[in-house]
Short mmCIF file of C-alpha atoms in Angstrom, two decimals:
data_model
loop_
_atom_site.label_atom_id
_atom_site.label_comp_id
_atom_site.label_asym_id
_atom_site.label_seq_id
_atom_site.Cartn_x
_atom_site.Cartn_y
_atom_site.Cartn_z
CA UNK A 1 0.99 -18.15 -31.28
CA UNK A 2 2.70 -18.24 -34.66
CA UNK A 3 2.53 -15.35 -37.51
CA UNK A 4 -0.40 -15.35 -39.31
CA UNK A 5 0.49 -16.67 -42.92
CA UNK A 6 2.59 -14.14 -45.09
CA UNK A 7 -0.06 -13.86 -48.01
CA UNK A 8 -2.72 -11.51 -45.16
CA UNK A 9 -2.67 -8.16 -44.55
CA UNK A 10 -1.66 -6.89 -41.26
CA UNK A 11 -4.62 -6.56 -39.06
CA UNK A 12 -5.50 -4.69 -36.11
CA UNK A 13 -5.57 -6.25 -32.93
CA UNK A 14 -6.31 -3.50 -29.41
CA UNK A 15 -7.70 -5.35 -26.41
CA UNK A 16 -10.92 -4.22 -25.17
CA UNK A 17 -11.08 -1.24 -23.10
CA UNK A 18 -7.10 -1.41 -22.65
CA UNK A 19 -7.12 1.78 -24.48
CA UNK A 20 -3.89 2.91 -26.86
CA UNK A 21 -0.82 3.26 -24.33
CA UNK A 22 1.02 1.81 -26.67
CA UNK A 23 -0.86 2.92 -30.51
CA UNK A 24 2.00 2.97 -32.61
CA UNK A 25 4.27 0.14 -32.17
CA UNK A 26 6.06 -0.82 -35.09
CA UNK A 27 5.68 -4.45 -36.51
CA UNK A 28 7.91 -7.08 -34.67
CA UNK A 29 8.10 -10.26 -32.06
CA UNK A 30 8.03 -10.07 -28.73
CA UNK A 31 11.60 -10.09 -27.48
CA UNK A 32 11.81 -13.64 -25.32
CA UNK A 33 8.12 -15.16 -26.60
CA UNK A 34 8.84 -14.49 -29.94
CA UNK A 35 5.58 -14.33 -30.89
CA UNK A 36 4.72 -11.79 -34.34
CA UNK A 37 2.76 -9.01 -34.15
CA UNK A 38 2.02 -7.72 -37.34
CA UNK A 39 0.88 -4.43 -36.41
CA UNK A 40 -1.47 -3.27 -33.15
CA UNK A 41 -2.06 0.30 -34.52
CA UNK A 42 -5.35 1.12 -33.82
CA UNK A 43 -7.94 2.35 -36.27
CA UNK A 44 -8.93 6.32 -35.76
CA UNK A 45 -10.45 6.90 -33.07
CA UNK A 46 -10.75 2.97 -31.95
CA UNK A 47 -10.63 2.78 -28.07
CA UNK A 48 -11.08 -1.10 -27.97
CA UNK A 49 -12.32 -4.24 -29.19
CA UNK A 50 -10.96 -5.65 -31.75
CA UNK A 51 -10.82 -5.66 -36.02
CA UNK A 52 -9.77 -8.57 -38.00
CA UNK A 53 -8.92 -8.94 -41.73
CA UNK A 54 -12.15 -10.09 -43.79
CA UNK A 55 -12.67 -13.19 -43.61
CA UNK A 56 -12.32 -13.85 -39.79
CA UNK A 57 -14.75 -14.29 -37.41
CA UNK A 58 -15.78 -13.92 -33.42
CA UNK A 59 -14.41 -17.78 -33.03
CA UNK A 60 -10.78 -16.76 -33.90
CA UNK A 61 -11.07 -13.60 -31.77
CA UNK A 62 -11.92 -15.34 -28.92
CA UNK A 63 -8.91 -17.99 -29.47
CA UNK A 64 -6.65 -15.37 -30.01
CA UNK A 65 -7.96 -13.73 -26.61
CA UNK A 66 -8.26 -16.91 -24.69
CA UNK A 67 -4.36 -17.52 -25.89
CA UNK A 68 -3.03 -14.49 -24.90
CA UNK A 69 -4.79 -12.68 -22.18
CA UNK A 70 -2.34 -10.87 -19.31
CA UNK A 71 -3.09 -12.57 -15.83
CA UNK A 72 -1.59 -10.48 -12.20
CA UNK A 73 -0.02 -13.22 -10.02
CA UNK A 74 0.51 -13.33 -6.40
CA UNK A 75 2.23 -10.07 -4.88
CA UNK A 76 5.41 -10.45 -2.60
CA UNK A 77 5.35 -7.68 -0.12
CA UNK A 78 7.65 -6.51 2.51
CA UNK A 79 7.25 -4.34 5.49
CA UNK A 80 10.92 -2.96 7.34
CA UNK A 81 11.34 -4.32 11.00
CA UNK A 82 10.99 -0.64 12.95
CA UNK A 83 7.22 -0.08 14.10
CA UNK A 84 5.41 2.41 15.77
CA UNK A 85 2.17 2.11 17.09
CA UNK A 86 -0.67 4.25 16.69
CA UNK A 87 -0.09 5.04 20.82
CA UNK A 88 3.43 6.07 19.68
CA UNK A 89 2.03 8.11 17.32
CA UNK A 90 0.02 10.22 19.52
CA UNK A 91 2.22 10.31 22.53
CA UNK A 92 5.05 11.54 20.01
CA UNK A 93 2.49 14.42 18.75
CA UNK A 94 1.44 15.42 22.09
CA UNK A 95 5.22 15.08 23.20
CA UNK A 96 6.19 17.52 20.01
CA UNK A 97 3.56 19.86 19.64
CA UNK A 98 1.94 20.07 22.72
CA UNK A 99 1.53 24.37 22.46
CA UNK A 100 -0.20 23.69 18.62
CA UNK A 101 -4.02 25.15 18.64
CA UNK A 102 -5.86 22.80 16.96
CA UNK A 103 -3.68 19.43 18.60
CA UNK A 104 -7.12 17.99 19.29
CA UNK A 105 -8.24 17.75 16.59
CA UNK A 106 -5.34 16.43 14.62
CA UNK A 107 -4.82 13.71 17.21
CA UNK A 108 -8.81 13.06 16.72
CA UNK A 109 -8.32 12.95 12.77
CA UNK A 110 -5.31 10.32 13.71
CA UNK A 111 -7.30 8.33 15.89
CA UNK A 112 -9.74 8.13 13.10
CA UNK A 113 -8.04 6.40 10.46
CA UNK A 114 -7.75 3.24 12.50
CA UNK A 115 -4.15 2.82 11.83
CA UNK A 116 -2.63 0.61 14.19
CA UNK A 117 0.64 -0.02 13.55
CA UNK A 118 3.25 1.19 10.57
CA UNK A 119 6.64 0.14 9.61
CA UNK A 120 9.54 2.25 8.83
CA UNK A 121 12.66 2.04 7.25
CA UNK A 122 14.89 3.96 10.00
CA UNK A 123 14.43 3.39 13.91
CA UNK A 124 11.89 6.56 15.44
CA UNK A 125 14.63 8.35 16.30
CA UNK A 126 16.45 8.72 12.98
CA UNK A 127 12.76 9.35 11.70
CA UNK A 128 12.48 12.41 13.57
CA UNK A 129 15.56 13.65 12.58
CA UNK A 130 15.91 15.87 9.50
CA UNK A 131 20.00 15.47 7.87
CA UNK A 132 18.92 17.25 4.97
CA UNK A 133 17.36 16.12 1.15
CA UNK A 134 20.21 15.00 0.18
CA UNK A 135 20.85 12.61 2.85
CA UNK A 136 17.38 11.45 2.94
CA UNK A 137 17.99 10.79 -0.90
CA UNK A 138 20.77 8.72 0.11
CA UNK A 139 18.63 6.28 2.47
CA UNK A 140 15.91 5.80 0.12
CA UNK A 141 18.45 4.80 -2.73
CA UNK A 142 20.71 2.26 -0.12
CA UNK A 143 17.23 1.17 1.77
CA UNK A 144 15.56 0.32 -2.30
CA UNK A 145 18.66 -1.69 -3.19
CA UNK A 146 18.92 -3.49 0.13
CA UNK A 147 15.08 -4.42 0.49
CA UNK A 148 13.86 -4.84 -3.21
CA UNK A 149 15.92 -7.70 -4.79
CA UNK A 150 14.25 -10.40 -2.37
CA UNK A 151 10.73 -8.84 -3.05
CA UNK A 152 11.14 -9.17 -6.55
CA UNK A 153 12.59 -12.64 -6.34
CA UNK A 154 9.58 -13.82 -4.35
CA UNK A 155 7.11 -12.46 -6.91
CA UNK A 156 8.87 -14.17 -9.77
CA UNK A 157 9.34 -17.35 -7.77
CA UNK A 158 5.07 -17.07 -7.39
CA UNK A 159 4.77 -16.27 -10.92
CA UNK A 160 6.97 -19.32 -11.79
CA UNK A 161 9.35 -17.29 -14.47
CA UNK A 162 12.40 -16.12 -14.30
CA UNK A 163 14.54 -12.84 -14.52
CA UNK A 164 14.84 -13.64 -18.54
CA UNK A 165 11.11 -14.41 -18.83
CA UNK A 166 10.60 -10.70 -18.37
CA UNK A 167 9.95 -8.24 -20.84
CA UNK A 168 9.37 -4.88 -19.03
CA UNK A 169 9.79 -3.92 -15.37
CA UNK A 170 7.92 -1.07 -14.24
CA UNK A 171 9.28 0.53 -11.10
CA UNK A 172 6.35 3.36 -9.10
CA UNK A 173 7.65 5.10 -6.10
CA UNK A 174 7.03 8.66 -5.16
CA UNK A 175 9.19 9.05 -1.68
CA UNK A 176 12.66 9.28 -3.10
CA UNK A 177 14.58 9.84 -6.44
CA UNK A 178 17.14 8.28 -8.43
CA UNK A 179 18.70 8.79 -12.19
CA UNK A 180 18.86 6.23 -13.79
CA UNK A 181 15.95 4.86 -12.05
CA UNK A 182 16.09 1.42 -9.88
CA UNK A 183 15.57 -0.16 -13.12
CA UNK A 184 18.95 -0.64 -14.19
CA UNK A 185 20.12 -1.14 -11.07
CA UNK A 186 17.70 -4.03 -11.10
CA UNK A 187 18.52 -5.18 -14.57
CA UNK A 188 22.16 -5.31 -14.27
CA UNK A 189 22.37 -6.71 -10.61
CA UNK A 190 19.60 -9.65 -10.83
CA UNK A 191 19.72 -11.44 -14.24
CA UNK A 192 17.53 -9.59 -16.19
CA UNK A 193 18.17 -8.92 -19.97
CA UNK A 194 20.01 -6.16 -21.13
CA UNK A 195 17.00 -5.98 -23.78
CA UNK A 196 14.29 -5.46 -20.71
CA UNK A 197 11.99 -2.15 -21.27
CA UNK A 198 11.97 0.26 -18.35
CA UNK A 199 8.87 2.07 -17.29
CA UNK A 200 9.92 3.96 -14.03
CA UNK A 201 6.65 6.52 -12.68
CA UNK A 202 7.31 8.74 -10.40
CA UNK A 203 5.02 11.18 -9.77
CA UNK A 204 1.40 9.28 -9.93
CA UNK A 205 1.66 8.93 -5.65
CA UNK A 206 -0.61 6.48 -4.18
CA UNK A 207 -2.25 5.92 -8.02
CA UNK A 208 0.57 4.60 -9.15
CA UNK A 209 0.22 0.99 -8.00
CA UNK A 210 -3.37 1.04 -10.00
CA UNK A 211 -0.95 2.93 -13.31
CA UNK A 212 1.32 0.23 -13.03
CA UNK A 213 -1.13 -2.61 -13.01
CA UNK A 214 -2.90 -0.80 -15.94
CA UNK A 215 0.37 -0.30 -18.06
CA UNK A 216 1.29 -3.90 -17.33
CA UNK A 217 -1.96 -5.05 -18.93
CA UNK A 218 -1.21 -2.66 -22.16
CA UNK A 219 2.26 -3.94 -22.58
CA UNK A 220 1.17 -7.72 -22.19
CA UNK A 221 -1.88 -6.76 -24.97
CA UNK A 222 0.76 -5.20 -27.08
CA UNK A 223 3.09 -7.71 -26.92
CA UNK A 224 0.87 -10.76 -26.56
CA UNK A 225 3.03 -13.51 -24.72
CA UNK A 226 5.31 -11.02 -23.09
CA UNK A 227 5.99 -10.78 -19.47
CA UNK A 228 5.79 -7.64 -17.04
CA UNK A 229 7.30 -7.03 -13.11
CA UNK A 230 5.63 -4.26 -11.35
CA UNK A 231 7.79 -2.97 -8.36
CA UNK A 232 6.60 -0.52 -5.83
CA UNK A 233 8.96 0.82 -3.00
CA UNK A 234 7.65 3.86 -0.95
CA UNK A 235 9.58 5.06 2.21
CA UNK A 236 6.69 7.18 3.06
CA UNK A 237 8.94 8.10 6.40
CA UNK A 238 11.53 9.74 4.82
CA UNK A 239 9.21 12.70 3.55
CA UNK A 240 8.11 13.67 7.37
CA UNK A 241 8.75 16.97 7.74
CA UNK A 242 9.34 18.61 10.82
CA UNK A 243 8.28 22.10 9.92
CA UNK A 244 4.91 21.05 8.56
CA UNK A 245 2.63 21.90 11.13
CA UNK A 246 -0.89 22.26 9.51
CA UNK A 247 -3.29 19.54 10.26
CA UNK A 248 -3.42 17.91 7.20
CA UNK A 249 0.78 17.48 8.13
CA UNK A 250 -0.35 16.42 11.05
CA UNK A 251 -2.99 13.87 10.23
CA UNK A 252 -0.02 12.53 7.42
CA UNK A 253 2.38 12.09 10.25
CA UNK A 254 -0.04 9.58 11.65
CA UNK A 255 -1.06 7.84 8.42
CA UNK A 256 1.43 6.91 6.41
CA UNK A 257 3.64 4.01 6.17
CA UNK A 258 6.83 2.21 4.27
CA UNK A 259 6.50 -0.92 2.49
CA UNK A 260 7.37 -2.36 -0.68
CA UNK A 261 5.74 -4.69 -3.37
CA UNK A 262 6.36 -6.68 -6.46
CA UNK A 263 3.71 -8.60 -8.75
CA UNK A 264 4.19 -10.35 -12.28
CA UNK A 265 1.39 -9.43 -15.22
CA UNK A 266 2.52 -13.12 -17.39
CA UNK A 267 0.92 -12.79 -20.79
CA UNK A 268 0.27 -16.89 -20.80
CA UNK A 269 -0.81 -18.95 -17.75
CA UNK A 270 -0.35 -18.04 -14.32
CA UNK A 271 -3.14 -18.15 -11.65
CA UNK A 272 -4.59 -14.45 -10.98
CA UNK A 273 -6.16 -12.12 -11.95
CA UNK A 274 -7.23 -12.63 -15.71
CA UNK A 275 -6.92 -8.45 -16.46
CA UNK A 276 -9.94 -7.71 -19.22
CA UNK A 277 -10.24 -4.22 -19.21
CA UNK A 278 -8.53 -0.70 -17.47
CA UNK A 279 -9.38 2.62 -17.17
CA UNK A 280 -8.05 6.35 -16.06
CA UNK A 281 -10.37 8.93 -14.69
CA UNK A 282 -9.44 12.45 -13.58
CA UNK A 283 -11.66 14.93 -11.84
CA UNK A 284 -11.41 18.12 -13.33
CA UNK A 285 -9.67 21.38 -11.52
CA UNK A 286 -8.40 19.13 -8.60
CA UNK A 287 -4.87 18.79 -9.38
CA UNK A 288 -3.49 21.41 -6.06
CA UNK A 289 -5.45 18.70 -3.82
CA UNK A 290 -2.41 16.31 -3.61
CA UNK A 291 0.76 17.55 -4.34
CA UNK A 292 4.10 18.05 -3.51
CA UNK A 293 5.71 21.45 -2.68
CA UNK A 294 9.31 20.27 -3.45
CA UNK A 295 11.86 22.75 -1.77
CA UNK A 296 15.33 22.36 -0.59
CA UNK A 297 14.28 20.20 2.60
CA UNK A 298 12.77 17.96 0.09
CA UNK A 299 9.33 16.84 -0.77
CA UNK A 300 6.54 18.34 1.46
CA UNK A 301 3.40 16.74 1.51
CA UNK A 302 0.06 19.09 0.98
CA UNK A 303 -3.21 17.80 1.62
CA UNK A 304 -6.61 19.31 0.70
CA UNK A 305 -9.36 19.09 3.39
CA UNK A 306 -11.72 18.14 0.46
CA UNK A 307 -9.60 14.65 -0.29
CA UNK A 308 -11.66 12.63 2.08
CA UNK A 309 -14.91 13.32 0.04
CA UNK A 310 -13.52 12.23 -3.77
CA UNK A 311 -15.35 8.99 -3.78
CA UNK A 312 -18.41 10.90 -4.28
CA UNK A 313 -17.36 11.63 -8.01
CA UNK A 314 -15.06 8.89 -7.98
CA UNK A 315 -17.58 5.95 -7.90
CA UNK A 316 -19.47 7.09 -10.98
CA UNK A 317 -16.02 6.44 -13.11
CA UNK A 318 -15.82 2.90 -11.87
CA UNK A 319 -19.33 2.49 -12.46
CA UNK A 320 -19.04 3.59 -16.07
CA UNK A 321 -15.86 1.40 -17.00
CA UNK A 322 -17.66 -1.84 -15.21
CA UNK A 323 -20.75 -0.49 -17.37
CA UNK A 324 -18.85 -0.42 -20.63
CA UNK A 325 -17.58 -3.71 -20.39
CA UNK A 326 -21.17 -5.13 -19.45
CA UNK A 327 -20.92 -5.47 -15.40
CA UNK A 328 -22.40 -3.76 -12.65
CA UNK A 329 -19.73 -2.39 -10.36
CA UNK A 330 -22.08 -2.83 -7.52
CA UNK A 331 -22.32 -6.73 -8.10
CA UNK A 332 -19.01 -8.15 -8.31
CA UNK A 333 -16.78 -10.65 -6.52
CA UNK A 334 -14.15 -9.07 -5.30
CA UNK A 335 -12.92 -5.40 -4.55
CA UNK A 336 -9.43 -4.59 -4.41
CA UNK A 337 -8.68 -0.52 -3.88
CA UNK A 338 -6.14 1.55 -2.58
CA UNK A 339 -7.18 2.69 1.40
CA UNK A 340 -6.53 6.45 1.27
CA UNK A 341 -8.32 6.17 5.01
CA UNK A 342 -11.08 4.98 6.56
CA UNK A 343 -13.70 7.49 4.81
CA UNK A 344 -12.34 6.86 1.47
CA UNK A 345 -13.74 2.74 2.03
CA UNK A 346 -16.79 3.65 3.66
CA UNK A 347 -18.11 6.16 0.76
CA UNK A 348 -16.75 3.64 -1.96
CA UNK A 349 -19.11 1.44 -0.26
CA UNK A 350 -22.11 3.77 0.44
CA UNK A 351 -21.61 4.92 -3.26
CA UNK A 352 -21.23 1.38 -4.81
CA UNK A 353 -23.87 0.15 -2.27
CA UNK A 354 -21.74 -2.74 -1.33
CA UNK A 355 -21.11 -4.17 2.00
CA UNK A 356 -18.09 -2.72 4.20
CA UNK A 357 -16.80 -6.49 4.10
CA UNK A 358 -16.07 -6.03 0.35
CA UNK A 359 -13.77 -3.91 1.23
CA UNK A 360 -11.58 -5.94 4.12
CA UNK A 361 -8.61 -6.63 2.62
CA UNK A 362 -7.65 -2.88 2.17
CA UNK A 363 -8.91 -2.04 5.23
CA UNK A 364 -6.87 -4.54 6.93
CA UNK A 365 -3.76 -2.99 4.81
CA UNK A 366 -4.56 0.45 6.35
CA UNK A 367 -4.82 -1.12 9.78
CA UNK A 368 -1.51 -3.21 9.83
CA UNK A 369 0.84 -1.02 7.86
CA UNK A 370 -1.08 2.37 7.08
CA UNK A 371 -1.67 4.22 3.64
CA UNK A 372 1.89 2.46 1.96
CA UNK A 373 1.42 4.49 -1.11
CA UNK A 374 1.06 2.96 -4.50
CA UNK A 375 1.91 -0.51 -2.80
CA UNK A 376 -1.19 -0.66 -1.12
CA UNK A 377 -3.28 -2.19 -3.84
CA UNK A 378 -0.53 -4.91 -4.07
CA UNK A 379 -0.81 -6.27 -0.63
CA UNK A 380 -4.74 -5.88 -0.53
CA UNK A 381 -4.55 -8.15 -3.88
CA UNK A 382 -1.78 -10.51 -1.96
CA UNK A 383 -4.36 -11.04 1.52
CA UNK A 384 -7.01 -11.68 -1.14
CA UNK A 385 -4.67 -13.99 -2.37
CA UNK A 386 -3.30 -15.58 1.28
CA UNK A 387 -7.51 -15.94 2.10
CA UNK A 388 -7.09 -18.80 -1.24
CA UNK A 389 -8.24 -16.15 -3.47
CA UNK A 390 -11.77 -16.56 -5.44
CA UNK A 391 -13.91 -19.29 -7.48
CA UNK A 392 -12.63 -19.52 -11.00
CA UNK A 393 -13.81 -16.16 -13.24
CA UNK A 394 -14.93 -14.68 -10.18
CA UNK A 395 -15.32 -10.79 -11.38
CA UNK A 396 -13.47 -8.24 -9.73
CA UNK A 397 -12.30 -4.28 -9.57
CA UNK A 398 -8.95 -2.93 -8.74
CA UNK A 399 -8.49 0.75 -8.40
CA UNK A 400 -5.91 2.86 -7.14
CA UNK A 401 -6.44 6.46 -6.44
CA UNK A 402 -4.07 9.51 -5.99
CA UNK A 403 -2.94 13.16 -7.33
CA UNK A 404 -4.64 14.31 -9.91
CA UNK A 405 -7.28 13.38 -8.70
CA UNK A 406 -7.01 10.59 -10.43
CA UNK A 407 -8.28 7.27 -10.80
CA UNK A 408 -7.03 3.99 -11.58
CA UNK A 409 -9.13 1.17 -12.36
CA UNK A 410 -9.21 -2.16 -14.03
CA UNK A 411 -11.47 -5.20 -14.04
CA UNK A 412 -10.53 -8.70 -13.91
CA UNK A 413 -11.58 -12.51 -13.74
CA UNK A 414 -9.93 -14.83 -11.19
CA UNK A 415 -7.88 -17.76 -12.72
CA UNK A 416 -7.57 -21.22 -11.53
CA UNK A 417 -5.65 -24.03 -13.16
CA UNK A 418 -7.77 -26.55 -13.73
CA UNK A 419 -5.76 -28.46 -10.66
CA UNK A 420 -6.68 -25.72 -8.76
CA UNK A 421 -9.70 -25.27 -10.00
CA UNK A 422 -10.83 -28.62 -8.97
CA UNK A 423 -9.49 -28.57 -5.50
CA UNK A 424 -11.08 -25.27 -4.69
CA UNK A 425 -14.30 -26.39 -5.32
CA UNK A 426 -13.98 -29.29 -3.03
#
């Protein structure tokens, strides 16, 4: 879309419920689209919607929305080659702790997320062993640069742009460290521009998939026409701690997985998810429920018996954002949330009175790879998408969920072609 004609005023232009990530950008084009926008400050207090200069009506509003409106392609995800089973699992905790008092019961709680499998980025053995922070530091920075590049090049390759169609990259990971971040390791060894923003988040844990989506949908609203890559990488493996011998420890040792993922947000075309509106939520006085205790071993994982039972003031958030944007969060198409564990799907569901089956494609992530971190919403979106995704402007919810407590979320239309469109309704 061209600049409006010199003689207007700037107007204001916020997307609807996308909030003000980005409320005070100066006036400029979008870096590759090149398209002008003449200023996206939002009025006082102005959380959404949008204001135009006098004169112009709902028509151009929509046609300006239709236009430009950010849409999350197919995910490329990865898993590394080393397994272990969920018989593994227990035979190694038995095998390791078999003097601990309350063994049963941690070995129950593992049985209990219906994990089946995980895959990690060292064989077991190398798992077990701990060299050190600083040599665990070391794997997570040669394992990202080894394993990313080909993710990322799959998720463009879906997307259909290339390395110089993209305007921001925003890295989430939460299992390793590195200054500068992946980012411009990315930048300078696959193509991108030198001109490419970097968002790296670090500390959002298994939320972060849900941020990124979010921020991605900001920074395509900003910058209408621009183009964002969200990369997760989480070696969940390399934070196992062989000190940590509470349950919760315990229960984590059994849970978690490694896995990376990469998704485009284009700001024109692309089949997807057409993003219309996101949302943050944080319940109060709950931020010692997931955390890290970092200490010269590294990052130790600490997890609050209460975790399991945050849906309960969870669902009312996504209930409000689908009610602000005029849907009922218990009536949509498709549900695409991160799988913290078994009870965090089945009280989403009680809550949200929807059927457990709404819920498969994260439960199937949890199953097959275990709780991946912030790239679990990724791959739940990518076996909606391997299923042949949904009818054209099917509604749906996204949401990831993690310290804080806090809440991602973000609702969305599926987008066909019309091609597509007509050969899925054959």
């Amino acid at each position: 879309m061209g600049a409006p004609p010199a003689a207007e005023e700037p107007y204001h232009r916020v997307p609807e419920g996308a909030g003000g990530f980005w409320p005070h950008l100066e006036a400029g084009p979008c870096p590759r689209s090149g398209v002008i926008r003449r200023d996206i400050r939002a009025p006082p207090g102005d959380r959404g919607g949008t204001t135009l200069p006098p004169g112009r009506g709902r028509s151009r509003r929509a046609r300006v929305r239709r236009r430009h409106m950010a849409t999350l392609c197919r995910p490329a995800v990865s898993v590394p080659e080393y397994v272990i089973t969920m018989e593994q699992t227990l035979a190694l905790a038995r095998a390791r702790h078999p003097d601990h008092p309350q063994l049963p019961l941690a070995l129950r709680l593992i049985e209990n997320t219906g994990v089946r499998t995980r895959h990690i980025v060292q064989p077991i053995e190398e798992t077990l062993k701990h060299p050190g922070f600083a040599e665990r530091n070391k794997v997570y920075e040669i394992e990202a640069k080894a394993r990313v590049p080909a993710v990322v090049q799959r998720a463009l390759d879906d997307a259909e742009v290339l390395t110089t169609d993209i305007d921001v990259i925003i890295y989430v990971s939460c299992t390793g460290f590195m200054m500068p971040s992946l980012t411009a390791w990315l930048i300078n060894s696959m193509g991108f521009s030198s001109d490419t923003r970097q968002i790296p988040i670090a500390q959002l844990g298994c939320a972060a998939g849900g941020a990124a989506i979010n921020r991605a949908h900001d920074f395509c609203t900003a910058y209408p026409g621009a183009n964002a890559l969200i990369v997760a990488c989480e070696f969940c493996s390399l934070c196992y701690q062989p000190t940590d011998l509470g349950v919760g420890s315990l229960l984590c040792n059994g849970l978690f997985g490694d896995g990376i993922a990469a998704a485009v947000v284009r700001g024109e075309g692309g089949e997807g998810i057409r993003l219309e509106r996101n949302g943050s939520y944080l319940i109060p006085k709950t931020e010692d429920w997931i955390m890290y205790d970092v200490r010269a071993t590294g990052f130790h994982f600490l997890l609050d018996k209460r975790v399991p039972a945050t849906m309960k003031p969870l669902a009312p958030a996504l209930q409000t954002l689908a009610g602000l944007h005029g849907w009922d969060a218990s009536d949509l198409d498709f549900y695409i949330v991160h799988a913290g564990g078994p009870r965090i799907l089945d009280d989403l569901g009680e809550f949200l009175q929807v059927a457990p089956e709404a819920f498969r494609f994260s439960r199937a992530t949890l199953t097959e790879y275990g709780n991946i971190a912030s790239a679990v919403v990724l791959d739940a979106l990518r076996r909606l998408f391997d299923e042949g995704g949904s009818h054209h402007r099917a509604r749906g919810l996204l949401a990831g969920f993690g310290p804080g407590i806090t809440a991602e979320m973000a609702l969305g239309r599926w987008h066909r072609t019309s091609e597509e469109t007509a050969r899925h309704d054959l």
